[in-house]
mmCIF file of C-alpha atoms and ligand atoms in Angstrom:
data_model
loop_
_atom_site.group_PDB
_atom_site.id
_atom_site.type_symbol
_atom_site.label_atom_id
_atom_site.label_comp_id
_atom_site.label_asym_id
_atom_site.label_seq_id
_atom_site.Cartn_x
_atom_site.Cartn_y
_atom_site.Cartn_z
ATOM 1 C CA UNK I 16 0.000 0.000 0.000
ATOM 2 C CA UNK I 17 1.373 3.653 -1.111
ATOM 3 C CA UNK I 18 1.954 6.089 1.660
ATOM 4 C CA UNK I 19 -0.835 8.390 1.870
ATOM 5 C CA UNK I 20 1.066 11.397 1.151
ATOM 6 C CA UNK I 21 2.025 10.034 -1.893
ATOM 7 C CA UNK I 22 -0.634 11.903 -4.428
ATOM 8 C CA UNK I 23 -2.655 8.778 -6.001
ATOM 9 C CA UNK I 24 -1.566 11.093 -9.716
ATOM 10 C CA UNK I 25 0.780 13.089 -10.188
ATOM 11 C CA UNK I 26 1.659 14.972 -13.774
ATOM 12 C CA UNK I 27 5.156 16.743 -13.753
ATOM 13 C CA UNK I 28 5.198 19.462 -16.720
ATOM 14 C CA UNK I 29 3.076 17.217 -18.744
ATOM 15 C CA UNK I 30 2.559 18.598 -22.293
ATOM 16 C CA UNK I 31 0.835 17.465 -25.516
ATOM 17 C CA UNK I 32 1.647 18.822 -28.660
ATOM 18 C CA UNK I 33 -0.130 18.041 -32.178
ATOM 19 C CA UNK I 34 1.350 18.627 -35.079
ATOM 20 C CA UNK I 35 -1.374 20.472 -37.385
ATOM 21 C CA UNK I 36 -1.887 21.641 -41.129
ATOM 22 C CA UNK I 37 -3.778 24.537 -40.145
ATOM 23 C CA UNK I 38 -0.956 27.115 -39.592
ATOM 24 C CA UNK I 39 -0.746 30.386 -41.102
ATOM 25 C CA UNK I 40 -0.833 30.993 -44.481
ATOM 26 C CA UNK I 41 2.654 30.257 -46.119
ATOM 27 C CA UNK I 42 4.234 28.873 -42.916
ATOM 28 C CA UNK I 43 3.927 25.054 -43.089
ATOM 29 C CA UNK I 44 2.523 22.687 -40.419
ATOM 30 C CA UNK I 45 1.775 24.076 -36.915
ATOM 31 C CA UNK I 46 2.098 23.022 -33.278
ATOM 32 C CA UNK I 47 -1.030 23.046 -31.065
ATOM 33 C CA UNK I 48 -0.073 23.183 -27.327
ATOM 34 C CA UNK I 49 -3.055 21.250 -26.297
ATOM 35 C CA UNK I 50 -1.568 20.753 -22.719
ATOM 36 C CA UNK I 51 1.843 22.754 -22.180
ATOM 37 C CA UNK I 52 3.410 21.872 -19.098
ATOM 38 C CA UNK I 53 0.695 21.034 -16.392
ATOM 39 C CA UNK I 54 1.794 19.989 -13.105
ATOM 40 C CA UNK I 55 -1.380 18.564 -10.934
ATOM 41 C CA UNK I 56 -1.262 16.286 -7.757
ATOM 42 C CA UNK I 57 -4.605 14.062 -6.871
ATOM 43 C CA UNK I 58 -4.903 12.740 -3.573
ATOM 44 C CA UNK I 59 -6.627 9.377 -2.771
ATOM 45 C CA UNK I 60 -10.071 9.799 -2.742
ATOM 46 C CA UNK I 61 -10.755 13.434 -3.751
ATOM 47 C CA UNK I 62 -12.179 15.299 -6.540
ATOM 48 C CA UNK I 63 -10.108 17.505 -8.576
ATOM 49 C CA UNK I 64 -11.973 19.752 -11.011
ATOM 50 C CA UNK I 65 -10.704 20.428 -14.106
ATOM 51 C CA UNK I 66 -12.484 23.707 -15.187
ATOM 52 C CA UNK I 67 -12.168 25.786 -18.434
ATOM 53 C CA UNK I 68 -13.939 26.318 -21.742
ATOM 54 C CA UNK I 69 -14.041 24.234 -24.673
ATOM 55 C CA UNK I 70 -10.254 24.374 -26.079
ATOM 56 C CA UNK I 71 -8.903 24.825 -23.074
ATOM 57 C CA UNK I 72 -7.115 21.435 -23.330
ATOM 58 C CA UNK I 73 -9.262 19.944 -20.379
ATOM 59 C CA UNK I 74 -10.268 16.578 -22.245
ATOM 60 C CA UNK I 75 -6.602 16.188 -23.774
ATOM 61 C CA UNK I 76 -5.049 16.403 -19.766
ATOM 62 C CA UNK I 77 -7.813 13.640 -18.850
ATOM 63 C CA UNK I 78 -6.837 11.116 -21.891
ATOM 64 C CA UNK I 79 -3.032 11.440 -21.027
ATOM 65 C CA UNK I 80 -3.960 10.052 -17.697
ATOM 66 C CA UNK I 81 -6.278 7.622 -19.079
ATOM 67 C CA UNK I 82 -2.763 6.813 -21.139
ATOM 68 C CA UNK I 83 -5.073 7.075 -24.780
ATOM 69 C CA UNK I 84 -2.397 9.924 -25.803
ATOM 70 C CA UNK I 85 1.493 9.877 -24.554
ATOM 71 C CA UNK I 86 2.914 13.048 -23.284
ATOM 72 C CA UNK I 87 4.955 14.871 -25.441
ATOM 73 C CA UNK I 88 7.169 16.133 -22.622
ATOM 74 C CA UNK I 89 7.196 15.435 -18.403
ATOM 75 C CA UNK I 90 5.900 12.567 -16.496
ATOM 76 C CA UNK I 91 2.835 10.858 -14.490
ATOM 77 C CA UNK I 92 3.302 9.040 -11.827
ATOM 78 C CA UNK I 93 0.810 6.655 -10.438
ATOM 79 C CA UNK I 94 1.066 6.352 -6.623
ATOM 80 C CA UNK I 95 4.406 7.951 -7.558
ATOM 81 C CA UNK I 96 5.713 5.462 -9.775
ATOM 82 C CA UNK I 97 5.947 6.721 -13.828
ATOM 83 C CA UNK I 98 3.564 5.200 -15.583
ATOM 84 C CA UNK I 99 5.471 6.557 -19.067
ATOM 85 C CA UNK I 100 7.477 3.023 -19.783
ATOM 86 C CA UNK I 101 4.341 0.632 -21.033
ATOM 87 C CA UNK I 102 6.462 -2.525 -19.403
ATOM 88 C CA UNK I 103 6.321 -0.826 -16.117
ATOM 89 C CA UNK I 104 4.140 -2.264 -12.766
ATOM 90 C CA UNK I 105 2.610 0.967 -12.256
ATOM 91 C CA UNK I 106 1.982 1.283 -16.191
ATOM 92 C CA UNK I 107 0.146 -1.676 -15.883
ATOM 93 C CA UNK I 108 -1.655 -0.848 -12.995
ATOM 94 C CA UNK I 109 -3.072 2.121 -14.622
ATOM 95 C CA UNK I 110 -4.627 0.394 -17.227
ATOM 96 C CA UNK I 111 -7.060 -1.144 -14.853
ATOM 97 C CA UNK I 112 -7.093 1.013 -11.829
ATOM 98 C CA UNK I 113 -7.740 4.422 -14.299
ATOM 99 C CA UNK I 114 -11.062 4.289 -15.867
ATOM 100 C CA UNK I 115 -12.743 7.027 -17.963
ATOM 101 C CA UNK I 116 -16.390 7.912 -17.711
ATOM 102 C CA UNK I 117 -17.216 10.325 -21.032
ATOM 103 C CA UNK I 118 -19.722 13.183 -22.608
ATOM 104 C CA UNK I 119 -21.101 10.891 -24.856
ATOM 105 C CA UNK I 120 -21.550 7.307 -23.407
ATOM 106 C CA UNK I 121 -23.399 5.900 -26.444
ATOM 107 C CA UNK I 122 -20.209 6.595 -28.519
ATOM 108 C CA UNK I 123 -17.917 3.945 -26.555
ATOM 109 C CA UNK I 124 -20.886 0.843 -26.617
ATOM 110 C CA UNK I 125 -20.847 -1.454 -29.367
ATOM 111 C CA UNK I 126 -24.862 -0.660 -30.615
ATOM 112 C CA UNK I 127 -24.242 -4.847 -31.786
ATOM 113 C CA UNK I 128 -23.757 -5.781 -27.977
ATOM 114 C CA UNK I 129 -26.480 -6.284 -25.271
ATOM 115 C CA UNK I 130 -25.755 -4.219 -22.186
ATOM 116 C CA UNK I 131 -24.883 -7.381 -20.043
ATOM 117 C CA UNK I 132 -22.080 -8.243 -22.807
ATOM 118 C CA UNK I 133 -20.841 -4.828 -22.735
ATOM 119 C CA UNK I 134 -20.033 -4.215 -18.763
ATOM 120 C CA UNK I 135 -19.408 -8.531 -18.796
ATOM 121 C CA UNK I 136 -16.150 -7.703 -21.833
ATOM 122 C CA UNK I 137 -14.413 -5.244 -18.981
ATOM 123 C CA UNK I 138 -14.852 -7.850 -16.887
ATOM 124 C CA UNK I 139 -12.913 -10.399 -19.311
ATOM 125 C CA UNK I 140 -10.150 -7.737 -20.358
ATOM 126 C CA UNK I 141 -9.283 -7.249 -16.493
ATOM 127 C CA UNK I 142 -9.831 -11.091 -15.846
ATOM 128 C CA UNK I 143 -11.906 -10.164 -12.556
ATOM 129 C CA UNK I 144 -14.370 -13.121 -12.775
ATOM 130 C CA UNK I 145 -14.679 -16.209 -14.517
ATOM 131 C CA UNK I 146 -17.231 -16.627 -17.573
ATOM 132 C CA UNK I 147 -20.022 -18.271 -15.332
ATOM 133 C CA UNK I 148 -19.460 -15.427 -12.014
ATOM 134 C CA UNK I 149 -19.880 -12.554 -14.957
ATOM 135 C CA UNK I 150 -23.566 -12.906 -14.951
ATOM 136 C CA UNK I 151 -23.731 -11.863 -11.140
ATOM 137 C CA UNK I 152 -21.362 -9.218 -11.165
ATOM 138 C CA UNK I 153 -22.964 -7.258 -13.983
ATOM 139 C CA UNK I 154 -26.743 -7.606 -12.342
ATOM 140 C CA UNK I 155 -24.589 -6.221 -9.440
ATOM 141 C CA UNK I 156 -23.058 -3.620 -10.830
ATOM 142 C CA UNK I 157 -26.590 -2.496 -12.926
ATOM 143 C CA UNK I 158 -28.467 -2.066 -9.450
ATOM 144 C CA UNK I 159 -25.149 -0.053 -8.641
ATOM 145 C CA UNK I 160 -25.802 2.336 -10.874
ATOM 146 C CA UNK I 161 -30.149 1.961 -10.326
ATOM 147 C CA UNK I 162 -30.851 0.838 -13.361
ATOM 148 C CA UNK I 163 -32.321 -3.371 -13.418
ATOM 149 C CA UNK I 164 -30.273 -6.344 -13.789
ATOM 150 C CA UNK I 165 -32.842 -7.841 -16.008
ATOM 151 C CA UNK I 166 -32.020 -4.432 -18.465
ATOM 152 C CA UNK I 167 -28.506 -6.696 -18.993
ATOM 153 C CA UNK I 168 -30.228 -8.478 -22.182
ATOM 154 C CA UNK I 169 -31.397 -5.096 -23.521
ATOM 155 C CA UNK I 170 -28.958 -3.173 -26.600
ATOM 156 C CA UNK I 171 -27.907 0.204 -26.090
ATOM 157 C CA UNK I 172 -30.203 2.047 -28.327
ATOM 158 C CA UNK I 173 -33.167 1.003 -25.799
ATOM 159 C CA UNK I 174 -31.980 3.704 -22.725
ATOM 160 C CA UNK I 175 -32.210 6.906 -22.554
ATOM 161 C CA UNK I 176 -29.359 9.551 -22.146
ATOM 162 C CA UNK I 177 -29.398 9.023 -18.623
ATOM 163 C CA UNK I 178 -29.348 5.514 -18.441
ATOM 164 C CA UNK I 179 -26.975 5.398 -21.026
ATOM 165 C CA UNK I 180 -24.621 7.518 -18.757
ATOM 166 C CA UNK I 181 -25.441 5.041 -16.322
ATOM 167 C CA UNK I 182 -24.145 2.213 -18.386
ATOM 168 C CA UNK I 183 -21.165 3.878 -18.860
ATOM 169 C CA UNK I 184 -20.299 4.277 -15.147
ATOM 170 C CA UNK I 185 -21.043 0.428 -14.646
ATOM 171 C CA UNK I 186 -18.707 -0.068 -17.340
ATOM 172 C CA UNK I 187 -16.263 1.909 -15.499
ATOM 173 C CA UNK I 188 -16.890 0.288 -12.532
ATOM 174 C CA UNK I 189 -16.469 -3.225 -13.782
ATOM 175 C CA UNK I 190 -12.679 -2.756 -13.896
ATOM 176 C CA UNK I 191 -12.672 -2.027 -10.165
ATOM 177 C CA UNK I 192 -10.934 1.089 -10.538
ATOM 178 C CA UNK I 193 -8.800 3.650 -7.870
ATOM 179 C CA UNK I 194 -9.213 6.824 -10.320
ATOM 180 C CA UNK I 195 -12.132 7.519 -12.652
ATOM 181 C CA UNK I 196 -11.714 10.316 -14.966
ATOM 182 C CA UNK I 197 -15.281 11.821 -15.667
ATOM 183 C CA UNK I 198 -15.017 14.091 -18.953
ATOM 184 C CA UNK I 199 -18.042 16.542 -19.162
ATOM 185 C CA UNK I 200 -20.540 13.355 -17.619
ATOM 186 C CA UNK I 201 -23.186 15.905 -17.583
ATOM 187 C CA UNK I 202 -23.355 17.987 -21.003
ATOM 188 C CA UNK I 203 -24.956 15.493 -22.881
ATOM 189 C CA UNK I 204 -28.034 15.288 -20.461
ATOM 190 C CA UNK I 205 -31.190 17.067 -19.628
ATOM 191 C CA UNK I 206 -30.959 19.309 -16.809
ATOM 192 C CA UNK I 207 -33.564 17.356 -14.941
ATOM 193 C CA UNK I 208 -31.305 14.380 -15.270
ATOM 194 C CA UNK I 209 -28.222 16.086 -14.548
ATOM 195 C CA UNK I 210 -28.355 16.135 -10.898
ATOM 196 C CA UNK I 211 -29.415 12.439 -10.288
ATOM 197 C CA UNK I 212 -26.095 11.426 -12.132
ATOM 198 C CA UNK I 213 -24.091 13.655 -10.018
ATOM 199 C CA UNK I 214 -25.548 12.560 -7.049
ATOM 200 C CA UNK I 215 -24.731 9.031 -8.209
ATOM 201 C CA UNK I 216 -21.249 9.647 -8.565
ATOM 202 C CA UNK I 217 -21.285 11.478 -5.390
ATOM 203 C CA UNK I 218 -22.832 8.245 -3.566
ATOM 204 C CA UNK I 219 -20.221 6.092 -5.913
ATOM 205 C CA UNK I 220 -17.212 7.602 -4.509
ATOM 206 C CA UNK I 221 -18.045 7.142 -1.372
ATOM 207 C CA UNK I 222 -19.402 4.175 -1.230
ATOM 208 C CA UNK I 223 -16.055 2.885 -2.842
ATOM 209 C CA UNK I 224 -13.382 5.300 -1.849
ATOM 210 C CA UNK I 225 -13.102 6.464 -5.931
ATOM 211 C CA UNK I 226 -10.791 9.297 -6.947
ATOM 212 C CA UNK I 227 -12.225 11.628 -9.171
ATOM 213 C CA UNK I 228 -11.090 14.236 -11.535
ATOM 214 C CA UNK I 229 -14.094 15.935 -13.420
ATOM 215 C CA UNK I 230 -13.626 17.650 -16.745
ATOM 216 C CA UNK I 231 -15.997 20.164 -16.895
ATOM 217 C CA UNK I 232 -16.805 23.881 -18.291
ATOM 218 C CA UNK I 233 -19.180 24.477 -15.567
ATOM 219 C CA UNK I 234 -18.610 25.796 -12.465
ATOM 220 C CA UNK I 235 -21.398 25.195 -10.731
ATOM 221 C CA UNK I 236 -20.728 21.324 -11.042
ATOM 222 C CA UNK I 237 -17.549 22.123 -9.771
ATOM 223 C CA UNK I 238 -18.789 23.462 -7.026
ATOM 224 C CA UNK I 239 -21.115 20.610 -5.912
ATOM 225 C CA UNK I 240 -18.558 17.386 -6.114
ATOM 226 C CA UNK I 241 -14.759 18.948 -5.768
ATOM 227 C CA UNK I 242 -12.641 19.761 -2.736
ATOM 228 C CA UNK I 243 -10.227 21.532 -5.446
ATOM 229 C CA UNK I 244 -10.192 23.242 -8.821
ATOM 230 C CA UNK I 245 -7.777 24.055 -11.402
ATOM 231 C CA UNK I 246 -8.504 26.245 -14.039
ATOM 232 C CA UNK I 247 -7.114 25.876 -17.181
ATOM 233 C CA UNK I 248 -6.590 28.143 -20.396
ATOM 234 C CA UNK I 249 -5.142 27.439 -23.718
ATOM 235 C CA UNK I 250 -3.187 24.395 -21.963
ATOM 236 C CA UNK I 251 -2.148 26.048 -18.862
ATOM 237 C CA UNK I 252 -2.809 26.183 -15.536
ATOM 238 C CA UNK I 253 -4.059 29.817 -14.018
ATOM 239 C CA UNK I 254 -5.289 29.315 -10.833
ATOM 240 C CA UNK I 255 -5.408 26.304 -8.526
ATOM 241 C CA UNK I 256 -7.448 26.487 -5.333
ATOM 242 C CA UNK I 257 -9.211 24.857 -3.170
ATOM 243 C CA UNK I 258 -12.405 24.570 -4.355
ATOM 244 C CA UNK I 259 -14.390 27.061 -1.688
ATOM 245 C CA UNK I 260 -11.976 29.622 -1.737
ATOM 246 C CA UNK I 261 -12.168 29.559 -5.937
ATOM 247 C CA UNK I 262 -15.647 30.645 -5.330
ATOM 248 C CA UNK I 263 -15.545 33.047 -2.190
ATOM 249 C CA UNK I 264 -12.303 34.447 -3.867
ATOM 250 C CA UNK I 265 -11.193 34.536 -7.042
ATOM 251 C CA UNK I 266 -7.971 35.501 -8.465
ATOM 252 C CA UNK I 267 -7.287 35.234 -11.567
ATOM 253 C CA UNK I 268 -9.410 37.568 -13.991
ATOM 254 C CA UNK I 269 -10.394 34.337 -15.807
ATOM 255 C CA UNK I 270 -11.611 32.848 -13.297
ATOM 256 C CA UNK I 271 -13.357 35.327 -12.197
ATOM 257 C CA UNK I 272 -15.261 35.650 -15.260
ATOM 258 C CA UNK I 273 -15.882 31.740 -15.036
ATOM 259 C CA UNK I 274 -17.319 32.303 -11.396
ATOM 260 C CA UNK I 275 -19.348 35.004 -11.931
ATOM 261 C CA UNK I 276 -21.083 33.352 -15.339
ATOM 262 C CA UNK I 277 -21.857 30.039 -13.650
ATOM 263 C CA UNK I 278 -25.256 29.062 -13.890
ATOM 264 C CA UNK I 279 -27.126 27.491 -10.709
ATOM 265 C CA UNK I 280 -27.584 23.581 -10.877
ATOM 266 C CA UNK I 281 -31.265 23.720 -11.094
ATOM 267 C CA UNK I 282 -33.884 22.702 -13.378
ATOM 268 C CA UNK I 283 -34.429 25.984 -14.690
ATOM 269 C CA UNK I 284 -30.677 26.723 -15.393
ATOM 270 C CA UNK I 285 -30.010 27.515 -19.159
ATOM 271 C CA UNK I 286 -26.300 27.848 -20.658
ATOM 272 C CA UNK I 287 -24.902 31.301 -19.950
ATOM 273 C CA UNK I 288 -21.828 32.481 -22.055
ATOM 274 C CA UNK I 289 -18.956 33.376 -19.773
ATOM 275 C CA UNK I 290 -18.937 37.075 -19.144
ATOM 276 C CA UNK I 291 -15.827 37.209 -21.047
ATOM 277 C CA UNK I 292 -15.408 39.955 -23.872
ATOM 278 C CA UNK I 293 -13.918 37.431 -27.324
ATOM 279 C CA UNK I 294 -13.663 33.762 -27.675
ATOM 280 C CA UNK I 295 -11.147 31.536 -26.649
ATOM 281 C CA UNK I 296 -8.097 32.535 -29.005
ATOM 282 C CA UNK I 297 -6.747 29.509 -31.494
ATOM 283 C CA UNK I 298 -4.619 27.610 -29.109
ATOM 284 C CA UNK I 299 -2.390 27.308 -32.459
ATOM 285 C CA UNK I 300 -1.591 31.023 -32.456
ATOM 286 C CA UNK I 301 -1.145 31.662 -28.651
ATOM 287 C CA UNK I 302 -1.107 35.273 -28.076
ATOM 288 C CA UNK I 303 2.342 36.360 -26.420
ATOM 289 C CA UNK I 304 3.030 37.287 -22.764
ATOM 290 C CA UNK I 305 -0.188 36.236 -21.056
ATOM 291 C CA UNK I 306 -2.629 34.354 -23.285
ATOM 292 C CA UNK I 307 -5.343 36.014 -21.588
ATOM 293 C CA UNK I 308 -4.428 39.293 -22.556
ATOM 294 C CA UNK I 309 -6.177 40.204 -25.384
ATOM 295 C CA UNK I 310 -9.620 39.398 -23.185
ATOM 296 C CA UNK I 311 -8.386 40.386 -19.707
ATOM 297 C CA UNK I 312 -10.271 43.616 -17.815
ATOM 298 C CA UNK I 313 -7.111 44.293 -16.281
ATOM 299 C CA UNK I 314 -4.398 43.871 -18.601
ATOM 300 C CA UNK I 315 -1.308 46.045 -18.089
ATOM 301 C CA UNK I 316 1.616 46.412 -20.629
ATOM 302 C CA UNK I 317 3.989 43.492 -19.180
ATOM 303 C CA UNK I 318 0.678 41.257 -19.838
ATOM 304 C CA UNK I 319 1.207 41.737 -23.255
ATOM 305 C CA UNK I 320 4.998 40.453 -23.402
ATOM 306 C CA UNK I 321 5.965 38.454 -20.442
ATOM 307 C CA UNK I 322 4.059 35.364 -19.953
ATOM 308 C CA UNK I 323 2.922 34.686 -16.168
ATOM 309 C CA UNK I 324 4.388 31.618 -14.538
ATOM 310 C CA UNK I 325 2.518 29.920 -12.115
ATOM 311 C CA UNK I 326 3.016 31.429 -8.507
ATOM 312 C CA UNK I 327 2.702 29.278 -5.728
ATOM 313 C CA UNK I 328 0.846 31.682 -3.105
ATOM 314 C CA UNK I 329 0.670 28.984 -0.271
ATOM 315 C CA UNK I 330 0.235 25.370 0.280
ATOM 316 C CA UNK I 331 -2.689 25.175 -1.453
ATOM 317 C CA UNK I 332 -3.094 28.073 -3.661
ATOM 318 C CA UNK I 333 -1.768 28.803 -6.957
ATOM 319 C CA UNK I 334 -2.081 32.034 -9.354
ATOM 320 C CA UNK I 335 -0.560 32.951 -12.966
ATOM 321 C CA UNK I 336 -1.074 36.555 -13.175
ATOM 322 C CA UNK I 337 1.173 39.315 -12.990
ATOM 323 C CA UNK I 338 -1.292 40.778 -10.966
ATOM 324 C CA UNK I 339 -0.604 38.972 -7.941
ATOM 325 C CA UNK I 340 3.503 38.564 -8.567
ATOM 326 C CA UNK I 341 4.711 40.884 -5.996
ATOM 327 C CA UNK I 342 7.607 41.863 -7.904
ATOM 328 C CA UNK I 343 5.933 42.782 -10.948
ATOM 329 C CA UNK I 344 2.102 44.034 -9.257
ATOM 330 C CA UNK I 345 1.313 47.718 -9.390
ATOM 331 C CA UNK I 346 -1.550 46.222 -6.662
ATOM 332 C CA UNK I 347 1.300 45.522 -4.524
ATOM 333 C CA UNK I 348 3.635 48.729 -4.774
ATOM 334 C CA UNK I 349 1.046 50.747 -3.480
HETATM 335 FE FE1 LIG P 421 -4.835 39.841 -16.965
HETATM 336 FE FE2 LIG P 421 -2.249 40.470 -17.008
HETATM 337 FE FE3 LIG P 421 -3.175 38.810 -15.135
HETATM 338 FE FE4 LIG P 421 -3.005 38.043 -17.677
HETATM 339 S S1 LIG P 421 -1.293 38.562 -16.332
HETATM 340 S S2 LIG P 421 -4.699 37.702 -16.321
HETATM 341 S S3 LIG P 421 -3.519 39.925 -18.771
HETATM 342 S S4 LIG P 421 -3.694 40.985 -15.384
#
């Protein structure tokens, strides 16, 4: 058993790069720095949230730790073992113990395959039960998730969204996982349904001790299952908080915005476009200095030239913003 300071994940300056036809005009292929050195530490059965709109390299950070993309550049460690050589224990171990829960569930189950055959093939891959115990352990793990063991001889295209996502976290679940990585679980649904899937993943955890880290661009879900947040933009961290004090205080302008546009988890809640002036800039054209710049409130002329690095404010806090560097702050030469 790992020590329990040891953070279940760790990523050291992880980046992922594609290489991409769509540069500029006359300038050949182009890099996209989908994640560009992100350094995030899960502990044993928390929830990190992963926050930040779409292109903010959210979903690329989650498949590098469900190992579906290698890292260009840095490590993760898996209860603090790298998990980068494929021959390794802990790369093993990942395999299993790492399972992904995604926006679209209906996407990743084989419309040919009964529901029973789909969760009862994860239990084959990972060898957790023998052909005649499968049976058991997928009725088991369909009243897990409340949906019917007798729904096991039903195909896919019979559930609804919800159940669907239900499926999909029984899937999950089959391997017998430490770490499930739950990309936007939510967007896909109804509002009404929304909330019961949360709160099943809320029960899920702990019921069995899961880690979590949830993709999401909404706050407000944030808000409801994590203990911390990062925010990330164009690939790179800018603020990392615990979760309570990203909502009662805010610090960087971005997530500000993010904060003060996020809709209530309610029935009636509609999608709200972050009070931010612009969209997200093309993460293959970066803007210099800060990337934020060009849509910051505050932006001051060092913003647009020297790029913030990630100041570490205290144990658990974390800002990139010139704002709040006290060597470069006009906030804190007054
Ligand atoms: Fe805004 Fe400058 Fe801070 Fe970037 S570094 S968020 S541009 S104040």
């Amino acid at each position: 058993m790992a020590s329990p300071d040891i953070p279940i994940i760790e990523t050291r300056a992880v980046s992922r790069y594609f290489s991409t036809g769509r540069g500029s005009p006359g300038r050949g292929r182009a890099t996209l720095k989908a994640v560009d050195g992100v350094s995030l530490a899960i502990r044993r059965g928390e929830t990190l949230a992963l926050v930040g709109e779409t292109g903010s390299g959210k979903t690329t950070f989650g498949r590098l730790l469900l190992g579906l993309y290698k890292p260009t550049s840095g490590d993760i460690l898996y209860q603090g073992s790298s998990v980068l050589d494929s021959r390794s224990a802990a790369a093993r171990a990942v395999r299993r113990n790492i399972q992904g829960v995604f926006q679209d569930p209906y996407s990743s189950l084989n419309p040919a395959m009964t529901v029973g055959q789909a969760i009862g093939e994860v239990l084959k891959v990972h060898q957790i039960a023998d052909r005649s115990e499968r049976p058991k352990l997928v009725a088991e793990l369909l009243e897990t998730v409340g949906l019917s063991p007798a729904q096991a001889a039903r195909r896919p295209r019979a559930f609804s969204g919800g159940e669907r996502q239900r499926i999909g976290i029984a899937r999950a679940l089959a391997a017998r996982p430490d770490v499930v990585i739950a990309d936007e679980p939510l967007s896909a649904l109804d509002v009404s349904i929304q909330a019961q899937v949360l709160n099943l993943l809320i029960a899920l955890q702990e019921q069995r001790g899961l880690t979590y880290l949830f993709v999401t661009h909404d706050l407000d879900v944030a808000k409801h299952i994590s203990q911390r947040t990062a925010v990330l933009y164009l690939g790179r961290v800018v603020e990392y908080a615990p979760t309570s004090e990203i909502f009662a205080e805010p610090l960087h302008p971005y997530t500000r915005a993010l904060v003060e546009a996020a809709p209530r988890l309610t029935a009636q809640r509609k999608a709200i476009k972050p009070a931010l002036t612009g969209d997200i800039p093309n993460a293959i054209e970066r803007p210099p200095g800060c990337h934020f710049h060009p849509r910051c409130p505050l932006v001051m002329p060092i913003c647009r030239e020297v790029e913030p690095q990630l100041l570490r404010l205290s144990d658990s806090k974390s800002v990139a913003c010139h704002l709040h560097d006290p060597d470069r702050s006009p906030l804190a030469k007054q």
